[in-house]
Every structure is written in structure tokens, then in C-alpha cells.
DNA sequence: AATGAATGAGAATTCATTCAT
DNA sequence: CATGAATGAATTCTCATTCAT
């Protein structure tokens, strides 16, 4: 029961945060939407900030878990493609979660700690992949941090694009375009300026 | 006097929004910081949303104005480089403005209308450039909308990166890396997947 | 020009007061509706209360002026009928004015002074009539003040009734019913309890 | 506890509304006078309008409950007299309630719904009585709605009159005058115009 | 006389959080 | 664990009125 109520609250919170904003979604509304009493919310989460951070972490963990394990025998490009497709697939299956990440990654209400944890948890695999690629000369010799930020934002932007234009999500050409831009941004085969 | 008070309010609002968040910055605080009465804020902006949107538009307009005019006789790559550098230069000179754009592009407090206007106003030049590039076979044959979204996010991400790590802003290698990834993402010279 | 602006303000105020209430109609809205500047309203009326009282007085004076003069040679009942019909006719021709009187006769925003002045100004003729009628034994021997209050409220109620049901205003039977109840309430021919 | 706080709020609201007007009585003042926190007022009433309407309904219900049941074996005139006296007695015992009804029946702050409910609830008995009287030929053949409006306003006016002149409330002659005018207005024994 | 920007006290309402049951 | 009434500080916005032009 307890776990279920906790989860009901997280589910309701996600929807309300996306629809009405972090501050527009009052704890009382969330509790009501979750079908629990106001006080119950504060049994499971010390305060609203903790609810937000818990939700953020849950989502990022879910995204990380949806990615395929890194199989070192595969080619870098194939691995990158697989990760990209899995991630995008997960995003299209959970549009509210993408919207939530997009909208609140920058928010002052998300604790700096949660932001950090999140970045390395999800992007850990990606970083490994990029470093392998650099050793093989396939990925450009760019600073790690910058590459990670750019991976993150290219993914989020593409996911948001397909969520905003659902009719394009099945369009092979558009999907390939997004993946190509992502790969080319990182790969060494591009121009060196 | 009137224009000056309006501007004082916009200036104060920018700072407070970036420091304390859109909802953390109460209208009363903004007015006080601007050195005007609360009522004055509402004399110039019908409500907080309008203040936010007005600020958003002003900043985007400023960014658009900082870009060099499109000189068709120049090479695409040179033009793109020039635009990128000017834009990034403007961003580093106005870090709060970049932060504001970044943090609130997704906010439900930014009116959908403002978001629209903004996209076409700033990115107009960029779109022209990309289309010229496509005609010359230098820019990949990707959908306009997707390319624009990706330009937008690559620029914002890079700007935020250099703002967050000010010591890197003068680092030639890092600067080149950002520009290279941007150009390769769009150019045809990359891999075709 | 000056008189005209004053009148424009009174006209706009009447409409807004009736539509939005005495406090719902802000002076700024009234000024705007009247096509004058905010400050202008305060040139003509020292403050909002004075505007309200002035409007109240103007309307009551208009109503009083619409009544026929008392011709002593006529029968009481004919005189009463004539006054009732004139008054009701005026009311139906100026429904907003009736509504205004109805809604704000009780308001704490109407100065007690204005209320008093008004009562004696309009009802002066009626009082004379009633006293003549009492001397002739046609009007019941009731206290003056009570009779006046009841005349006032029967008239206002009837006027409001026909304004609320405009399709009944032309119905001879309904009109006669209202007048009959009014006359019987006051006349001696009724039952003595 | 909960019911008691709700009632404390209604009680305080009645007094303040009558003393200071509907808009003069701020919700904060009401809460303070009721000895509860501001938030508590809004816990029980969604907004000020609902508080006003709830108060209005409560009072009218109280008035309706104070009236004697209709005993069909009695004479119409005796029944009418009994109802009138009971109603007036209730009114004199609760002058603030009469003032409240009188002052705000027309207010745009009273929801149209509350106004409707109220009219049929209190006046239901009166309507029955009038219709019985008409069948017996004792009450004039007037339209129901008009009769009800007039009953309502004659009662309110009389009650207000005695409240405004407390020294007259015990005066037998004045009391009889009011009742007589009320009865004659409705009865068939008066003149037919 | 007329204007309308500026004022700032005050209004209604919200909301995270607590706590007695 | 769960409840939901109660809290009161904080927020957005309104509005009568003033005054320099």
C-alpha cells in the first residue's frame, strides 16, 4: 500500500508538473490527483523539493535503464546508433517524462545535487562510448564535458521535436536526419575547421 | 521618464529571474529592485506573464540585432562561422541573458505566442543561410524545422558551457571544438548513415 | 466641452455601475469608457463617492421632472394613476437608471445625505397627493413615512418586474394588476384589519 | 470544530457586511473577527462570492423556517396575518439579517443561482397561500410572479421601516397599518381599476 | 481644463507545511 | 501510516488619487 501510494504521488506529480509547471502544481492538487490526503504526500517526501528531485532521479534512472549495455566488440557507430535509437524510442514512449526533463533541468527548484547525480548516471555509458571512439580515432578530439553537454542537448532537442510533431515520428527520413546530425557532430569524418 | 521606468523594470526583472527563478522573483521585489512602485510595474506590463514575454522578446531581438547581415557573395562556411562567433560573443558578453533564454524557453509562464515570434525572428537569418547552403550542396538535406531546433540548442548549450566555465572561454581549442561540432552536425561532409 | 465631458462621465459611469457594480467599476475604466483621461474625472468630481452621489441625484431629479404637476381639481385616483403611469413609463424608458436606483439605494457608498435629499425631492409630490387623499377620506390613515416607503418600494418593484420581463411590459392585464395593487394598498376601500 | 469555525465565519461576515458593505468588509477582516486564519475562510468557502451566497442562503432558510406551517382549515386572512406577523417578528429579532437581505439582494456579488434558490424557497409557502386565496376569490387575480415580488418587497420595506424606527415597533397602530396595506394590496376587496 | 504615468496601501487568494485525530 | 482542517506569510494585482506637464 505504502509503496503504491508513493508511486501514485509520483505519477500524479509528473502529469501536473508538465501541465501546470512546478509551482503551478500545488501539493494539494497533486495529492488530490493521486487520490491521497495532503498529509500523505508529506509522509513520503519531506517537502516539495524532495518530491521534485525524487521524480527527476526516477525518470533519469528509467532512461538509463532503457539503454542497451555497452558491448565492446561492436563498432562504435553501431553502438552509438543503438543507444540513440533506444533512447529516442524510450522518449517517444514517455513524452511527459521528456517534457519534464526539458522543462526543469534548468529550474532553480531542482537541487544542484540532483542535477549532478543525474548527469553522470545517465551519461556514464555515453562517456565511455565516446572515449572508446576517440581512442579509435572515430570520435573527434573534443573536451569530454562539452561533448556530453552536446549529446544531452541534441538528444533532448530531437526527442522534443518528434514529440511536438507526432506525425513525423514514423518518418524514416526525419529519424535518419536526426541521427545523422548527432553522429556527424561528434565524428571525425566531418570537416576540421 | 516613462520609457526609462519600463526599461528599469526589464533590467531588474532579468537579474532577479535569473537569480531566483521566474516564480521566486516576486513582482514586488522586481519593482523594488527597479526603484519604482509596484503599481508602476503593472502600468507597463498587464501582468507578470507579459513582463516575462516582453523580456524574452527584447532579449531575442537584441541577439538577432547583434548578428552580421548575410553577405551572399561570401562562402557558406565563412558566413556560418561569422554568425556563430558573433552570437557566441554576444552570449558571453551577456551571460544573464543566455541563462534567461535557456531557463525559460520551456516555461509554461512564457506565452506560446512569444515563443513563436521569437523562433522566427532570431532564426530567420540562420534559416536563409542553411537554405543557401543546401542549394550549394554544403548543408545536409535535413528538414528545416529540425535543423533550426538543433542550431538553436547547439548554440545555447555551447554558450551555457562557456558561461559555466569562464576560464575556458578564452581557450582556442575549446572554442574551435564547439564550432566544429556545430558545423559538422549540419554539413554534408560528414558520414551519411 | 467641459459640461459635455462631465456628462460623458456620468453616462459612462451609469452603465458601468449597473454592469459591474459600484466597486467593480474602477474610475479608470469609467474615464476610458467616457473617452476622457483619468485625471479629468477628478476635475469634475472630487472623488468617486461624489460621482456616485451626483449620478444618484441626477437620476432622481430626472424621474421627478418626468412626473406630471399636481392639478388639485382632478380626482385623487386619477392623479395617482397619472403619476404611476408616468413614472412607470419613465422607468421602462430608462431601465439602467431604475437598476441603478434599485441596486444602490442601500449601498453604504451612497452618502446618507444624498439618500435623504433624494427621498424628499422625488416623493414630495406623492406625499402631497397622499395627504390630499387622506383629507378626502380616500387614502387610508397610515403614517406618512411608512406610506412613502411603501410607495417607493411598490414602484421600484413593479418597474424592475417589467424591466426583467420586457415581454410583459405591453401586457394590459399585467400593467393593470400592478397599478391596482398599488392603489389598493393605499386606498381606504380595502378591508380594515 | 470544523462546523463551528464555518459558523464563526458566517456570523462575523454578517456583521461586517452590514456595517461596512460587501466590499468594505475584507476577507482578512472577517477572518480576524471570526477568530480564524485567513486561509481557513478559504478552506470553507471557495471565494468571497461563495461566502456571500452561503450567508444569503442560510439567512433565507432561517426566515423560511421561522414561518408557521400552512393549516388549510384556517381562513386565508388569518393565515396571511399569522405569516406576516411571524415573519416581521423574526425580522425585528434579527435586524442585521434583514439589512443584509435588503442591501444585497441586488448586488452583482450575489450569484444569480443563490438569488433564484432563495426566491422559491422562502416564498413557496406564500405562493401556496395566495393561490388558495385566489381559488376562494379572496385574493386578486394577479400574475403569480408579480404578486410574489410585491409580497417580498412589502415585507422587506416594512421590516426595514420598523428596524430604522425602533420606537415604532411596539406601536400597535403602525403595525396594523403595515399589515393592512399588505393585505389590501393583494385582496379582492379593494377597488378594481 | 485636460492628460495619463506614477503611486503604494490594500484586496483576494494561494500554498507548503503542520498536527491532532 | 493516513487524514484533512487549519495556518498565516507571501503573492499577484487593483484602484482611488495625485501631480507635473
Short mmCIF file of N, CA and C in Angstrom, two decimals, chain B residues 39-172:
data_model
loop_
_atom_site.label_atom_id
_atom_site.label_comp_id
_atom_site.label_asym_id
_atom_site.label_seq_id
_atom_site.Cartn_x
_atom_site.Cartn_y
_atom_site.Cartn_z
N UNK B 39 2.74 49.36 -8.41
CA UNK B 39 1.72 49.70 -9.40
C UNK B 39 2.34 50.04 -10.74
N UNK B 40 3.50 50.64 -10.71
CA UNK B 40 4.15 51.06 -11.94
C UNK B 40 4.47 49.86 -12.84
N UNK B 41 4.89 48.78 -12.19
CA UNK B 41 5.16 47.57 -12.98
C UNK B 41 3.93 47.18 -13.77
N UNK B 42 2.78 47.23 -13.10
CA UNK B 42 1.55 46.80 -13.76
C UNK B 42 0.98 47.87 -14.68
N UNK B 43 1.52 49.04 -14.59
CA UNK B 43 1.15 50.08 -15.54
C UNK B 43 1.81 49.77 -16.89
N UNK B 44 2.99 49.21 -16.84
CA UNK B 44 3.74 48.95 -18.07
C UNK B 44 3.52 47.55 -18.62
N UNK B 45 3.22 46.60 -17.74
CA UNK B 45 3.00 45.23 -18.18
C UNK B 45 1.72 44.73 -17.55
N UNK B 46 0.79 44.30 -18.36
CA UNK B 46 -0.54 43.95 -17.85
C UNK B 46 -0.45 42.94 -16.72
N UNK B 47 0.49 42.02 -16.78
CA UNK B 47 0.66 41.06 -15.70
C UNK B 47 2.05 40.45 -15.80
N UNK B 48 2.35 39.57 -14.87
CA UNK B 48 3.71 39.04 -14.81
C UNK B 48 4.08 38.30 -16.10
N UNK B 49 3.15 37.53 -16.62
CA UNK B 49 3.40 36.81 -17.87
C UNK B 49 3.85 37.75 -18.97
N UNK B 50 3.16 38.88 -19.07
CA UNK B 50 3.51 39.82 -20.13
C UNK B 50 4.89 40.40 -19.91
N UNK B 51 5.24 40.60 -18.66
CA UNK B 51 6.59 41.09 -18.37
C UNK B 51 7.61 40.06 -18.84
N UNK B 52 7.35 38.80 -18.52
CA UNK B 52 8.27 37.74 -18.91
C UNK B 52 8.38 37.67 -20.43
N UNK B 53 7.27 37.69 -21.08
CA UNK B 53 7.30 37.59 -22.54
C UNK B 53 7.99 38.79 -23.17
N UNK B 54 7.70 39.97 -22.62
CA UNK B 54 8.32 41.18 -23.16
C UNK B 54 9.84 41.09 -23.00
N UNK B 55 10.26 40.60 -21.86
CA UNK B 55 11.69 40.48 -21.61
C UNK B 55 12.31 39.47 -22.59
N UNK B 56 11.60 38.38 -22.75
CA UNK B 56 12.08 37.35 -23.66
C UNK B 56 12.25 37.90 -25.07
N UNK B 57 11.23 38.61 -25.51
CA UNK B 57 11.28 39.17 -26.86
C UNK B 57 12.40 40.18 -26.99
N UNK B 58 12.55 41.01 -25.99
CA UNK B 58 13.58 42.04 -26.04
C UNK B 58 14.96 41.41 -26.20
N UNK B 59 15.18 40.37 -25.41
CA UNK B 59 16.50 39.74 -25.45
C UNK B 59 16.75 39.07 -26.79
N UNK B 60 15.76 38.38 -27.27
CA UNK B 60 15.93 37.71 -28.55
C UNK B 60 16.18 38.72 -29.67
N UNK B 61 15.48 39.83 -29.58
CA UNK B 61 15.66 40.88 -30.58
C UNK B 61 17.09 41.41 -30.53
N UNK B 62 17.57 41.57 -29.32
CA UNK B 62 18.93 42.07 -29.14
C UNK B 62 19.93 41.09 -29.75
N UNK B 63 19.69 39.82 -29.49
CA UNK B 63 20.58 38.81 -30.05
C UNK B 63 20.52 38.84 -31.58
N UNK B 64 19.31 38.91 -32.10
CA UNK B 64 19.17 38.94 -33.55
C UNK B 64 19.91 40.15 -34.14
N UNK B 65 19.78 41.28 -33.45
CA UNK B 65 20.41 42.51 -33.95
C UNK B 65 21.93 42.44 -33.90
N UNK B 66 22.44 41.58 -33.03
CA UNK B 66 23.89 41.50 -32.90
C UNK B 66 24.53 40.68 -34.02
N UNK B 67 23.69 39.98 -34.77
CA UNK B 67 24.24 39.11 -35.82
C UNK B 67 24.61 39.92 -37.07
N UNK B 68 25.62 39.46 -37.81
CA UNK B 68 26.04 40.20 -39.00
C UNK B 68 25.03 39.96 -40.12
N UNK B 69 24.91 40.92 -41.02
CA UNK B 69 23.98 40.74 -42.15
C UNK B 69 24.52 39.64 -43.07
N UNK B 70 23.63 39.03 -43.79
CA UNK B 70 24.02 37.94 -44.68
C UNK B 70 24.62 38.51 -45.97
N UNK B 71 25.91 38.25 -46.19
CA UNK B 71 26.50 38.75 -47.44
C UNK B 71 26.62 37.58 -48.42
N UNK B 72 25.75 37.56 -49.43
CA UNK B 72 25.60 36.37 -50.26
C UNK B 72 26.86 36.01 -51.04
N UNK B 73 27.75 37.01 -51.24
CA UNK B 73 28.94 36.68 -52.01
C UNK B 73 29.93 35.82 -51.21
N UNK B 74 29.76 35.78 -49.90
CA UNK B 74 30.70 35.02 -49.08
C UNK B 74 30.38 33.52 -49.11
N UNK B 75 31.40 32.76 -48.76
CA UNK B 75 31.21 31.32 -48.65
C UNK B 75 30.30 30.98 -47.48
N UNK B 76 29.53 29.92 -47.64
CA UNK B 76 28.61 29.49 -46.59
C UNK B 76 29.34 29.25 -45.27
N UNK B 77 30.45 28.53 -45.37
CA UNK B 77 31.13 28.18 -44.13
C UNK B 77 31.65 29.41 -43.40
N UNK B 78 32.14 30.35 -44.17
CA UNK B 78 32.63 31.58 -43.57
C UNK B 78 31.49 32.34 -42.92
N UNK B 79 30.37 32.38 -43.62
CA UNK B 79 29.20 33.07 -43.07
C UNK B 79 28.74 32.42 -41.77
N UNK B 80 28.65 31.08 -41.82
CA UNK B 80 28.21 30.36 -40.64
C UNK B 80 29.16 30.62 -39.47
N UNK B 81 30.45 30.59 -39.77
CA UNK B 81 31.45 30.84 -38.73
C UNK B 81 31.28 32.24 -38.15
N UNK B 82 31.06 33.19 -39.04
CA UNK B 82 30.90 34.56 -38.58
C UNK B 82 29.68 34.69 -37.68
N UNK B 83 28.58 34.12 -38.10
CA UNK B 83 27.35 34.21 -37.30
C UNK B 83 27.56 33.53 -35.96
N UNK B 84 28.11 32.34 -35.99
CA UNK B 84 28.36 31.59 -34.75
C UNK B 84 29.23 32.40 -33.78
N UNK B 85 30.29 32.97 -34.33
CA UNK B 85 31.19 33.71 -33.45
C UNK B 85 30.55 34.96 -32.88
N UNK B 86 29.82 35.67 -33.73
CA UNK B 86 29.15 36.87 -33.24
C UNK B 86 28.15 36.50 -32.15
N UNK B 87 27.38 35.45 -32.43
CA UNK B 87 26.34 35.06 -31.48
C UNK B 87 26.98 34.64 -30.15
N UNK B 88 28.00 33.82 -30.25
CA UNK B 88 28.65 33.36 -29.03
C UNK B 88 29.29 34.54 -28.29
N UNK B 89 29.89 35.45 -29.06
CA UNK B 89 30.47 36.64 -28.45
C UNK B 89 29.42 37.43 -27.70
N UNK B 90 28.28 37.61 -28.33
CA UNK B 90 27.18 38.33 -27.67
C UNK B 90 26.77 37.59 -26.40
N UNK B 91 26.67 36.30 -26.50
CA UNK B 91 26.26 35.49 -25.35
C UNK B 91 27.22 35.62 -24.19
N UNK B 92 28.52 35.58 -24.49
CA UNK B 92 29.49 35.67 -23.40
C UNK B 92 29.49 37.07 -22.78
N UNK B 93 29.11 38.04 -23.61
CA UNK B 93 29.04 39.40 -23.08
C UNK B 93 27.79 39.63 -22.24
N UNK B 94 26.81 38.76 -22.41
CA UNK B 94 25.53 38.94 -21.68
C UNK B 94 25.09 37.62 -21.07
N UNK B 95 25.89 37.11 -20.15
CA UNK B 95 25.60 35.77 -19.64
C UNK B 95 24.21 35.63 -19.03
N UNK B 96 23.74 36.67 -18.33
CA UNK B 96 22.41 36.54 -17.70
C UNK B 96 21.34 36.35 -18.77
N UNK B 97 21.57 36.99 -19.90
CA UNK B 97 20.54 36.90 -20.94
C UNK B 97 20.48 35.48 -21.51
N UNK B 98 21.65 34.87 -21.67
CA UNK B 98 21.68 33.48 -22.13
C UNK B 98 21.00 32.57 -21.10
N UNK B 99 21.36 32.78 -19.86
CA UNK B 99 20.74 31.98 -18.80
C UNK B 99 19.23 32.12 -18.81
N UNK B 100 18.78 33.34 -19.00
CA UNK B 100 17.34 33.57 -19.01
C UNK B 100 16.69 32.82 -20.17
N UNK B 101 17.27 32.96 -21.35
CA UNK B 101 16.70 32.27 -22.51
C UNK B 101 16.67 30.77 -22.29
N UNK B 102 17.76 30.28 -21.77
CA UNK B 102 17.91 28.84 -21.57
C UNK B 102 16.90 28.31 -20.56
N UNK B 103 16.79 29.04 -19.47
CA UNK B 103 15.98 28.53 -18.37
C UNK B 103 14.49 28.61 -18.66
N UNK B 104 14.08 29.59 -19.45
CA UNK B 104 12.65 29.81 -19.54
C UNK B 104 12.04 29.57 -20.91
N UNK B 105 12.84 29.04 -21.83
CA UNK B 105 12.27 28.74 -23.14
C UNK B 105 11.13 27.74 -22.99
N UNK B 106 11.25 26.86 -22.01
CA UNK B 106 10.26 25.80 -21.84
C UNK B 106 9.16 26.17 -20.84
N UNK B 107 9.34 27.28 -20.18
CA UNK B 107 8.41 27.57 -19.08
C UNK B 107 6.97 27.78 -19.54
N UNK B 108 6.03 27.22 -18.78
CA UNK B 108 4.63 27.49 -19.11
C UNK B 108 4.28 28.95 -18.86
N UNK B 109 5.17 29.69 -18.23
CA UNK B 109 4.89 31.11 -18.00
C UNK B 109 5.23 31.97 -19.22
N UNK B 110 5.94 31.37 -20.17
CA UNK B 110 6.22 32.12 -21.39
C UNK B 110 5.08 31.84 -22.35
N UNK B 111 4.42 32.90 -22.80
CA UNK B 111 3.26 32.68 -23.65
C UNK B 111 3.68 32.01 -24.96
N UNK B 112 2.83 31.12 -25.43
CA UNK B 112 3.11 30.37 -26.66
C UNK B 112 3.40 31.35 -27.80
N UNK B 113 2.70 32.46 -27.78
CA UNK B 113 2.85 33.48 -28.81
C UNK B 113 4.29 34.03 -28.83
N UNK B 114 4.75 34.36 -27.63
CA UNK B 114 6.10 34.90 -27.53
C UNK B 114 7.11 33.88 -28.06
N UNK B 115 6.89 32.63 -27.70
CA UNK B 115 7.80 31.58 -28.14
C UNK B 115 7.86 31.54 -29.67
N UNK B 116 6.72 31.58 -30.29
CA UNK B 116 6.65 31.54 -31.75
C UNK B 116 7.40 32.71 -32.39
N UNK B 117 6.97 33.90 -32.01
CA UNK B 117 7.57 35.11 -32.56
C UNK B 117 9.09 35.02 -32.50
N UNK B 118 9.55 34.64 -31.35
CA UNK B 118 10.96 34.55 -31.07
C UNK B 118 11.67 33.62 -32.02
N UNK B 119 11.10 32.46 -32.22
CA UNK B 119 11.78 31.47 -33.04
C UNK B 119 12.03 32.02 -34.44
N UNK B 120 11.03 32.64 -35.04
CA UNK B 120 11.21 33.07 -36.41
C UNK B 120 12.02 34.34 -36.52
N UNK B 121 11.98 35.16 -35.51
CA UNK B 121 12.71 36.41 -35.58
C UNK B 121 14.22 36.18 -35.55
N UNK B 122 14.68 35.45 -34.56
CA UNK B 122 16.13 35.27 -34.45
C UNK B 122 16.68 34.32 -35.49
N UNK B 123 15.89 33.30 -35.75
CA UNK B 123 16.45 32.24 -36.57
C UNK B 123 16.23 32.48 -38.06
N UNK B 124 15.58 33.59 -38.38
CA UNK B 124 15.32 33.90 -39.78
C UNK B 124 16.60 33.87 -40.62
N UNK B 125 17.60 34.60 -40.16
CA UNK B 125 18.86 34.67 -40.91
C UNK B 125 19.48 33.28 -41.04
N UNK B 126 19.42 32.55 -39.96
CA UNK B 126 20.02 31.23 -39.94
C UNK B 126 19.34 30.34 -40.98
N UNK B 127 18.04 30.43 -41.03
CA UNK B 127 17.30 29.60 -41.99
C UNK B 127 17.73 29.92 -43.42
N UNK B 128 17.82 31.21 -43.70
CA UNK B 128 18.27 31.62 -45.04
C UNK B 128 19.62 31.01 -45.39
N UNK B 129 20.50 31.13 -44.43
CA UNK B 129 21.86 30.61 -44.61
C UNK B 129 21.83 29.12 -44.90
N UNK B 130 21.06 28.41 -44.11
CA UNK B 130 21.01 26.96 -44.26
C UNK B 130 20.46 26.59 -45.64
N UNK B 131 19.46 27.33 -46.06
CA UNK B 131 18.86 27.01 -47.37
C UNK B 131 19.82 27.30 -48.51
N UNK B 132 20.54 28.43 -48.38
CA UNK B 132 21.59 28.69 -49.38
C UNK B 132 22.58 27.55 -49.40
N UNK B 133 23.00 27.12 -48.24
CA UNK B 133 23.96 26.02 -48.12
C UNK B 133 23.43 24.74 -48.74
N UNK B 134 22.16 24.48 -48.54
CA UNK B 134 21.59 23.26 -49.12
C UNK B 134 21.61 23.33 -50.64
N UNK B 135 21.31 24.52 -51.19
CA UNK B 135 21.33 24.66 -52.64
C UNK B 135 22.72 24.44 -53.21
N UNK B 136 23.71 24.82 -52.43
CA UNK B 136 25.08 24.61 -52.88
C UNK B 136 25.60 23.22 -52.49
N UNK B 137 24.76 22.43 -51.88
CA UNK B 137 25.16 21.07 -51.52
C UNK B 137 26.12 21.00 -50.35
N UNK B 138 26.21 22.11 -49.61
CA UNK B 138 27.16 22.11 -48.50
C UNK B 138 26.50 21.74 -47.17
N UNK B 139 25.21 21.98 -47.13
CA UNK B 139 24.46 21.67 -45.89
C UNK B 139 23.59 20.46 -46.19
N UNK B 140 23.51 19.56 -45.24
CA UNK B 140 22.76 18.31 -45.43
C UNK B 140 21.30 18.56 -45.77
N UNK B 141 20.71 17.59 -46.39
CA UNK B 141 19.31 17.73 -46.80
C UNK B 141 18.39 17.29 -45.65
N UNK B 142 18.36 18.12 -44.64
CA UNK B 142 17.55 17.80 -43.46
C UNK B 142 16.32 18.71 -43.42
N UNK B 143 15.30 18.29 -42.71
CA UNK B 143 14.10 19.14 -42.60
C UNK B 143 14.44 20.47 -41.91
N UNK B 144 13.87 21.55 -42.47
CA UNK B 144 14.15 22.89 -41.94
C UNK B 144 13.95 22.99 -40.44
N UNK B 145 12.77 22.59 -40.01
CA UNK B 145 12.42 22.76 -38.60
C UNK B 145 13.41 22.06 -37.68
N UNK B 146 13.74 20.85 -38.04
CA UNK B 146 14.66 20.08 -37.20
C UNK B 146 16.03 20.76 -37.15
N UNK B 147 16.49 21.20 -38.33
CA UNK B 147 17.79 21.89 -38.36
C UNK B 147 17.78 23.12 -37.47
N UNK B 148 16.70 23.89 -37.55
CA UNK B 148 16.64 25.11 -36.75
C UNK B 148 16.67 24.78 -35.26
N UNK B 149 15.89 23.80 -34.88
CA UNK B 149 15.86 23.43 -33.46
C UNK B 149 17.26 23.04 -33.01
N UNK B 150 17.95 22.31 -33.87
CA UNK B 150 19.27 21.83 -33.48
C UNK B 150 20.30 22.96 -33.44
N UNK B 151 20.20 23.89 -34.39
CA UNK B 151 21.07 25.08 -34.34
C UNK B 151 20.87 25.81 -33.03
N UNK B 152 19.60 26.02 -32.75
CA UNK B 152 19.24 26.74 -31.54
C UNK B 152 19.84 26.07 -30.31
N UNK B 153 19.65 24.77 -30.22
CA UNK B 153 20.09 24.12 -28.99
C UNK B 153 21.61 23.97 -28.93
N UNK B 154 22.25 23.79 -30.07
CA UNK B 154 23.72 23.71 -30.05
C UNK B 154 24.31 25.04 -29.60
N UNK B 155 23.71 26.11 -30.10
CA UNK B 155 24.22 27.42 -29.70
C UNK B 155 24.01 27.66 -28.21
N UNK B 156 22.80 27.39 -27.74
CA UNK B 156 22.51 27.64 -26.34
C UNK B 156 23.40 26.79 -25.44
N UNK B 157 23.54 25.54 -25.80
CA UNK B 157 24.36 24.65 -24.98
C UNK B 157 25.81 25.11 -24.93
N UNK B 158 26.33 25.49 -26.07
CA UNK B 158 27.72 25.93 -26.10
C UNK B 158 27.89 27.21 -25.30
N UNK B 159 26.97 28.13 -25.50
CA UNK B 159 27.07 29.38 -24.77
C UNK B 159 27.03 29.11 -23.27
N UNK B 160 26.08 28.28 -22.84
CA UNK B 160 25.96 27.98 -21.42
C UNK B 160 27.25 27.31 -20.91
N UNK B 161 27.84 26.47 -21.72
CA UNK B 161 29.06 25.78 -21.33
C UNK B 161 30.20 26.77 -21.06
N UNK B 162 30.35 27.71 -21.94
CA UNK B 162 31.43 28.68 -21.73
C UNK B 162 31.12 29.65 -20.60
N UNK B 163 29.85 29.89 -20.39
CA UNK B 163 29.49 30.76 -19.27
C UNK B 163 29.75 30.05 -17.95
N UNK B 164 29.44 28.75 -17.93
CA UNK B 164 29.65 27.99 -16.70
C UNK B 164 31.13 27.75 -16.41
N UNK B 165 31.94 27.75 -17.45
CA UNK B 165 33.38 27.55 -17.26
C UNK B 165 34.11 28.73 -17.87
N UNK B 166 34.07 29.84 -17.20
CA UNK B 166 34.59 31.09 -17.80
C UNK B 166 36.05 30.97 -18.20
N UNK B 167 36.79 30.15 -17.47
CA UNK B 167 38.22 30.04 -17.79
C UNK B 167 38.44 29.38 -19.15
N UNK B 168 37.41 28.68 -19.66
CA UNK B 168 37.55 28.01 -20.96
C UNK B 168 37.18 28.92 -22.13
N UNK B 169 36.54 30.04 -21.80
CA UNK B 169 36.02 30.89 -22.87
C UNK B 169 37.14 31.43 -23.75
N UNK B 170 38.34 31.56 -23.16
CA UNK B 170 39.44 32.07 -23.96
C UNK B 170 40.25 30.95 -24.60
N UNK B 171 39.90 29.72 -24.31
CA UNK B 171 40.67 28.57 -24.79
C UNK B 171 40.33 28.28 -26.25
N UNK B 172 41.30 28.59 -27.07
CA UNK B 172 41.11 28.47 -28.53
C UNK B 172 40.61 27.08 -28.93
#
